[in-house]
Short mmCIF file of C-alpha atoms in Angstrom, two decimals:
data_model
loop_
_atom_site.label_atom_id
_atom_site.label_comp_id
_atom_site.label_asym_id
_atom_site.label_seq_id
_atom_site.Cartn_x
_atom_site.Cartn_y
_atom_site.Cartn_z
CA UNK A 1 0.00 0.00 0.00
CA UNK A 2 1.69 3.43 -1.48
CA UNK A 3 0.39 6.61 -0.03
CA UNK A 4 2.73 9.67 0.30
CA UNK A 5 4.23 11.12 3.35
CA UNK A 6 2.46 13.94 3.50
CA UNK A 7 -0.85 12.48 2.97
CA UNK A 8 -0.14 10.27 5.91
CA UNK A 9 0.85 13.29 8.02
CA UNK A 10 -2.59 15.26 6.91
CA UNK A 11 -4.40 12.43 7.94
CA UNK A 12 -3.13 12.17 11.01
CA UNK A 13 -3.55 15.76 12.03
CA UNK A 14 -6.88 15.85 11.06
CA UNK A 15 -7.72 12.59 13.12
CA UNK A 16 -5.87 14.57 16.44
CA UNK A 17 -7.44 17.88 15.63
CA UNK A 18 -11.31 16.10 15.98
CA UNK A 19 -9.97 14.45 18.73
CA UNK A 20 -9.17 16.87 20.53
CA UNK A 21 -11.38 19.32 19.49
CA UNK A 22 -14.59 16.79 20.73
CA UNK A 23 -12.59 15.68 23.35
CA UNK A 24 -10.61 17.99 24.73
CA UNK A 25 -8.67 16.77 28.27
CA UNK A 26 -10.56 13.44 27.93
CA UNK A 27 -8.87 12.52 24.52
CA UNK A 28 -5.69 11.85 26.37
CA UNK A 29 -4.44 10.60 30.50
CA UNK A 30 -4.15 13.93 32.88
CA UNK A 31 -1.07 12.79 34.29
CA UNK A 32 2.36 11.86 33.33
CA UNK A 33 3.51 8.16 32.00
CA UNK A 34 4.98 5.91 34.62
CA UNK A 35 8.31 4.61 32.57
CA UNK A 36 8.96 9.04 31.39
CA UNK A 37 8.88 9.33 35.22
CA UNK A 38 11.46 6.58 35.80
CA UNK A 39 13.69 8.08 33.24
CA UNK A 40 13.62 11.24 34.81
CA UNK A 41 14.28 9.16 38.27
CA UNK A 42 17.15 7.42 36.89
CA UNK A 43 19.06 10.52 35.14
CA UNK A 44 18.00 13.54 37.04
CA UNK A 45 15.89 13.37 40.45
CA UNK A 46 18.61 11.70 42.39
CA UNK A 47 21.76 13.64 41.19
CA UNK A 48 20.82 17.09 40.11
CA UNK A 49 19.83 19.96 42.61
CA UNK A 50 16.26 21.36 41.55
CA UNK A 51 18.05 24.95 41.49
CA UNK A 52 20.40 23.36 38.01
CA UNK A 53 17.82 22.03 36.13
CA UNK A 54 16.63 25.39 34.46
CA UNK A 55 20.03 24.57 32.82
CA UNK A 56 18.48 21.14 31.19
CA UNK A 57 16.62 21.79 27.98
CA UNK A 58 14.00 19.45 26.89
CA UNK A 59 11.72 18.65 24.76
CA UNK A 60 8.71 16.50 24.30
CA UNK A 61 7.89 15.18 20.81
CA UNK A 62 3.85 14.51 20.08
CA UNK A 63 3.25 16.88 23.27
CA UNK A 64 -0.52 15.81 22.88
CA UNK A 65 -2.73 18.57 25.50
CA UNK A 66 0.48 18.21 28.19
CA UNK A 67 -0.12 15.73 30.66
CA UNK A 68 3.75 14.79 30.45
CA UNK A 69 4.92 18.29 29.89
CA UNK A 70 3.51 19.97 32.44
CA UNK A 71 5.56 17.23 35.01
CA UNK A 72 8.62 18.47 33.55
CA UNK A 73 7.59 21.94 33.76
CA UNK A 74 7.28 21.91 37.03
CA UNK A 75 10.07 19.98 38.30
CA UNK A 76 11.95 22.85 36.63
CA UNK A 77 13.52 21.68 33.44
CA UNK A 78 13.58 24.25 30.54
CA UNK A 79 10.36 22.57 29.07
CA UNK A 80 9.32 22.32 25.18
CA UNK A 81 6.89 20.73 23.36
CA UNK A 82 6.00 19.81 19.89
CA UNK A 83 2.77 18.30 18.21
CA UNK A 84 1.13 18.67 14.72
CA UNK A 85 -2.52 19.46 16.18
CA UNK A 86 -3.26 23.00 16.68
CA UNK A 87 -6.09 21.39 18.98
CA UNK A 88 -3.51 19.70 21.19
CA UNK A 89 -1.06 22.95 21.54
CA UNK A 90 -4.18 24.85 22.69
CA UNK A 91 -5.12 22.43 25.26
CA UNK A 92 -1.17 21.85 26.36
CA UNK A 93 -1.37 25.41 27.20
CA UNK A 94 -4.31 25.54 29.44
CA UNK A 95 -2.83 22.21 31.39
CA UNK A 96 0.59 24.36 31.92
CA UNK A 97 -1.89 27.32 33.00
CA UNK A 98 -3.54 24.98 35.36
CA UNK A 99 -0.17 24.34 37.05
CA UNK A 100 1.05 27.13 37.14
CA UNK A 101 3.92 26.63 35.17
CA UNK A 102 5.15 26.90 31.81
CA UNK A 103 6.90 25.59 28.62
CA UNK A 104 7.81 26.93 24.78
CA UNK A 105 5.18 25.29 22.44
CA UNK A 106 5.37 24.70 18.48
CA UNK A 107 2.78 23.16 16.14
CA UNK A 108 4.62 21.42 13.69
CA UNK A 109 5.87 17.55 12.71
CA UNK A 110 8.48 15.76 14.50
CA UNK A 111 10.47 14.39 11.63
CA UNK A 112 11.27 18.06 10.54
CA UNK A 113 12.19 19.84 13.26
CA UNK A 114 12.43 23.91 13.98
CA UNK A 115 15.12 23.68 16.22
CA UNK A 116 18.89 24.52 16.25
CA UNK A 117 21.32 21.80 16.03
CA UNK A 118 22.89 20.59 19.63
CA UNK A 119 19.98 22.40 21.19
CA UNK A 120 18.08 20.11 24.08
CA UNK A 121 19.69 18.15 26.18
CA UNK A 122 17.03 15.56 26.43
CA UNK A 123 13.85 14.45 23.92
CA UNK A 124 11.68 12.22 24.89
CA UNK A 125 8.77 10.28 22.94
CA UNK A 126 6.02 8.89 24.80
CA UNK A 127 3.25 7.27 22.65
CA UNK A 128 4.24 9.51 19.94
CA UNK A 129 6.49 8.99 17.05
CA UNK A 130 4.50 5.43 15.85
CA UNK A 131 2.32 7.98 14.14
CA UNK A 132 5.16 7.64 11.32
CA UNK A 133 5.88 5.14 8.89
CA UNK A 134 9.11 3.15 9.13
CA UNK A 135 10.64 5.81 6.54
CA UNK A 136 9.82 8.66 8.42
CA UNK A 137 10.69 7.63 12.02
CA UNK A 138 13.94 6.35 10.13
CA UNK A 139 14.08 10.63 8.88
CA UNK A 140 12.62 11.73 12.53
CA UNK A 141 15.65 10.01 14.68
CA UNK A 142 18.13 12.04 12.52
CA UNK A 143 16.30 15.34 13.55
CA UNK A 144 16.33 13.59 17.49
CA UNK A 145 20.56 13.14 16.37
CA UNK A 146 20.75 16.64 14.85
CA UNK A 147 18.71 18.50 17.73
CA UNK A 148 19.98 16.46 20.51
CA UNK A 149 23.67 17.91 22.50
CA UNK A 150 26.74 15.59 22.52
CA UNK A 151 25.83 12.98 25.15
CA UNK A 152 22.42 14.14 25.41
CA UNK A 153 19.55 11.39 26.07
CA UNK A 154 16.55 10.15 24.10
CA UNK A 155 13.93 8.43 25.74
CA UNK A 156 11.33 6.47 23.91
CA UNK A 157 7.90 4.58 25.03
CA UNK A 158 6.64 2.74 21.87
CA UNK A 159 4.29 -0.40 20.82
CA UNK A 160 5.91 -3.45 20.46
CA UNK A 161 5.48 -5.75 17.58
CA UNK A 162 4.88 -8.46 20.57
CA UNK A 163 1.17 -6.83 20.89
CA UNK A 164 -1.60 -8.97 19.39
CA UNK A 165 -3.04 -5.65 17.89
CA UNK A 166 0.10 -6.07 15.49
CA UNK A 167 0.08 -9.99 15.33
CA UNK A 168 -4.09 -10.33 14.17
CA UNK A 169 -4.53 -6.60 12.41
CA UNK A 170 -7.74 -7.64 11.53
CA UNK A 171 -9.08 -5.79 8.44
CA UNK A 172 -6.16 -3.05 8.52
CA UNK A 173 -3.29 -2.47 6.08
CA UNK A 174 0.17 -2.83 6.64
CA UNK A 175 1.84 0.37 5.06
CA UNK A 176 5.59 -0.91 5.83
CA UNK A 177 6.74 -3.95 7.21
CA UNK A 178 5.92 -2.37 10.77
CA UNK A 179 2.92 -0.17 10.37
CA UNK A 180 -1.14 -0.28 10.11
CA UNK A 181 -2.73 1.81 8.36
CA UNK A 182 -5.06 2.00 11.29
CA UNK A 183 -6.29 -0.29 14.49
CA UNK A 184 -9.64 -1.41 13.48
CA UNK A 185 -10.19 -4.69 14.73
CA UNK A 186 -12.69 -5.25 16.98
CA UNK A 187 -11.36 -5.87 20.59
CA UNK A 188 -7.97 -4.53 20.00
CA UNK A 189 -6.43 -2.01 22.15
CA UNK A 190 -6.82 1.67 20.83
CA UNK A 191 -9.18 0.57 18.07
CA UNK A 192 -10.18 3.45 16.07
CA UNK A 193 -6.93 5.40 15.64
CA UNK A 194 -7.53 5.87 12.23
CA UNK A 195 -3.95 7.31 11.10
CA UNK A 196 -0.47 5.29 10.51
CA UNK A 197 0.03 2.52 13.75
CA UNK A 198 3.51 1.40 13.87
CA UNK A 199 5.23 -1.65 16.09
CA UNK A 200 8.81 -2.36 16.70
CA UNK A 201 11.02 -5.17 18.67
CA UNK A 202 13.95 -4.17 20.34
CA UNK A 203 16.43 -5.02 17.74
CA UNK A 204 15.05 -3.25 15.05
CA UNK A 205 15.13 -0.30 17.19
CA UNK A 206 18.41 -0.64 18.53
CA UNK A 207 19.34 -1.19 14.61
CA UNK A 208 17.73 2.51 14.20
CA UNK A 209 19.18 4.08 16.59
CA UNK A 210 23.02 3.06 16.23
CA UNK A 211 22.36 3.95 12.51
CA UNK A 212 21.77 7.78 13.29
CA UNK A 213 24.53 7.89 16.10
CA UNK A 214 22.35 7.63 19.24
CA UNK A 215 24.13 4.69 21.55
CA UNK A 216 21.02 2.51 22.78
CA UNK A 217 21.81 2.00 26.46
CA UNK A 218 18.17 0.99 28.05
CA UNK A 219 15.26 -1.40 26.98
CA UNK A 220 12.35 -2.99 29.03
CA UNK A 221 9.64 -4.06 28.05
CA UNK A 222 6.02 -3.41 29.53
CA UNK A 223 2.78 -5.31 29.22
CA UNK A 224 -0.69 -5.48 29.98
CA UNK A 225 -3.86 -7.13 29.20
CA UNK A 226 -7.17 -6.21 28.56
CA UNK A 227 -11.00 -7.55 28.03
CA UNK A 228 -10.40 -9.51 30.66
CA UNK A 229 -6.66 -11.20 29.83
CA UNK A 230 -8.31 -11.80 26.07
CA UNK A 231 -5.93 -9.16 25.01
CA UNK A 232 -2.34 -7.94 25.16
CA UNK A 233 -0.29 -5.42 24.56
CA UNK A 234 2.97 -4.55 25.06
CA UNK A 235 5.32 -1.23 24.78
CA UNK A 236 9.31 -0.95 24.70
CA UNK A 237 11.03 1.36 27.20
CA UNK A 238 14.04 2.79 25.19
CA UNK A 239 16.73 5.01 25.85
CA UNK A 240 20.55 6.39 24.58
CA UNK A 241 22.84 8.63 23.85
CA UNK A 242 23.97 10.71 21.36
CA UNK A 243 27.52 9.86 20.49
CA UNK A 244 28.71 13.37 19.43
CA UNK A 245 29.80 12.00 15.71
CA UNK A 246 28.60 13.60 13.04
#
């Protein structure tokens, strides 16, 4: 199945944009993801003094309405965020209102980046980048490279091709090797995310990542059921390091 980048990009704004705009704070969780808070744990909460981290830039790719950014926010990181829905930026900025704290926000897509070269020190992806087709993650982890500092860290919470929503698709399309063109079949997890769906194992990923210069140092996996144990799914935990090579 051929459809062109951009097309897959329009589509998936639009889908976010109703979302959101039915939606609103219900279209996504309120709070921040478990393993983005055990990230933060490992690199930051135990070893840097709340008064330095104004000094640590970073930045949150598919932002959605903020319920991760606004965590980072407030522990005092120099926060941005990212997302191709207008909708989502909107609400992101009322949840950083409602805390009382704040962040840089930019509509846009995360495989094309308006940022500087070596400009965050961290970028994190929760949920986010399988929006994109196997091409354009491939495209969007050399903007992570280009944007990230020398040694700084990427962070990434992704489906895993271990999810029986990727092994019995149902009626959907596979647009790559690793992506739906949608989840449609009945009784899977997140049916009805009608935009590119993409899966990955840990070796493919760690493939991706060493190929861009980003040193994979982390990867768990975490699973749950649902319907009663009639269904699973599973996400990697993923993390590394820029390598500083050009």
């Amino acid at each position: 199945m051929t459809i062109k980048a951009n097309d897959l990009l329009t589509k998936t704004q639009k889908w976010y944009d109703e979302s959101y705009t039915q939606e609103g704070f219900k279209a996504q969780r309120l709070y921040p993801n478990e393993e983005l808070l055990r990230f933060f744990g490992r690199h930051f909460f135990n070893s840097t003094d709340r008064e330095n981290r104004k000094q640590i830039r970073v930045l949150e790719l598919g932002c959605g309405s903020g319920a991760n950014l606004w965590m980072i926010s407030k522990e005092g990181f120099d926060t941005y965020g990212i997302d191709i829905s207008e909708s989502a930026i909107h609400l992101a900025q009322q949840m950083l209102n409602h805390w009382e704290t704040d962040a840089i926000l930019e509509r846009g897509s995360f495989d094309d980046m308006p940022f500087a070269d070596d400009y965050f020190d961290v970028i994190v992806d929760v949920f986010s980048t399988n929006c994109l087709v196997e091409s354009q993650f491939e495209h969007c982890l050399s903007e992570v490279k280009r944007c990230l500092k020398p040694n700084g860290l990427f962070f990434s919470y992704t489906p895993s091709v271990n999810s029986d929503a990727f092994k019995n698709y149902g009626k959907a399309e596979l647009l790559d090797p690793w992506t739906l063109d949608c989840v449609c079949r009945e009784g899977s997890p997140f049916i009805g995310q009608n935009y590119p769906f993409r899966f990955c194992s840990e070796k493919r990923y760690f493939q991706l990542l060493e190929s861009v210069g980003i040193k994979p140092e982390y990867c768990e996996k975490v699973g749950r059921t649902y319907h009663n144990g009639k269904e699973y799914f599973e996400f990697l935990v993923v993390s590394g390091t820029n390598n500083g090579k050009k």
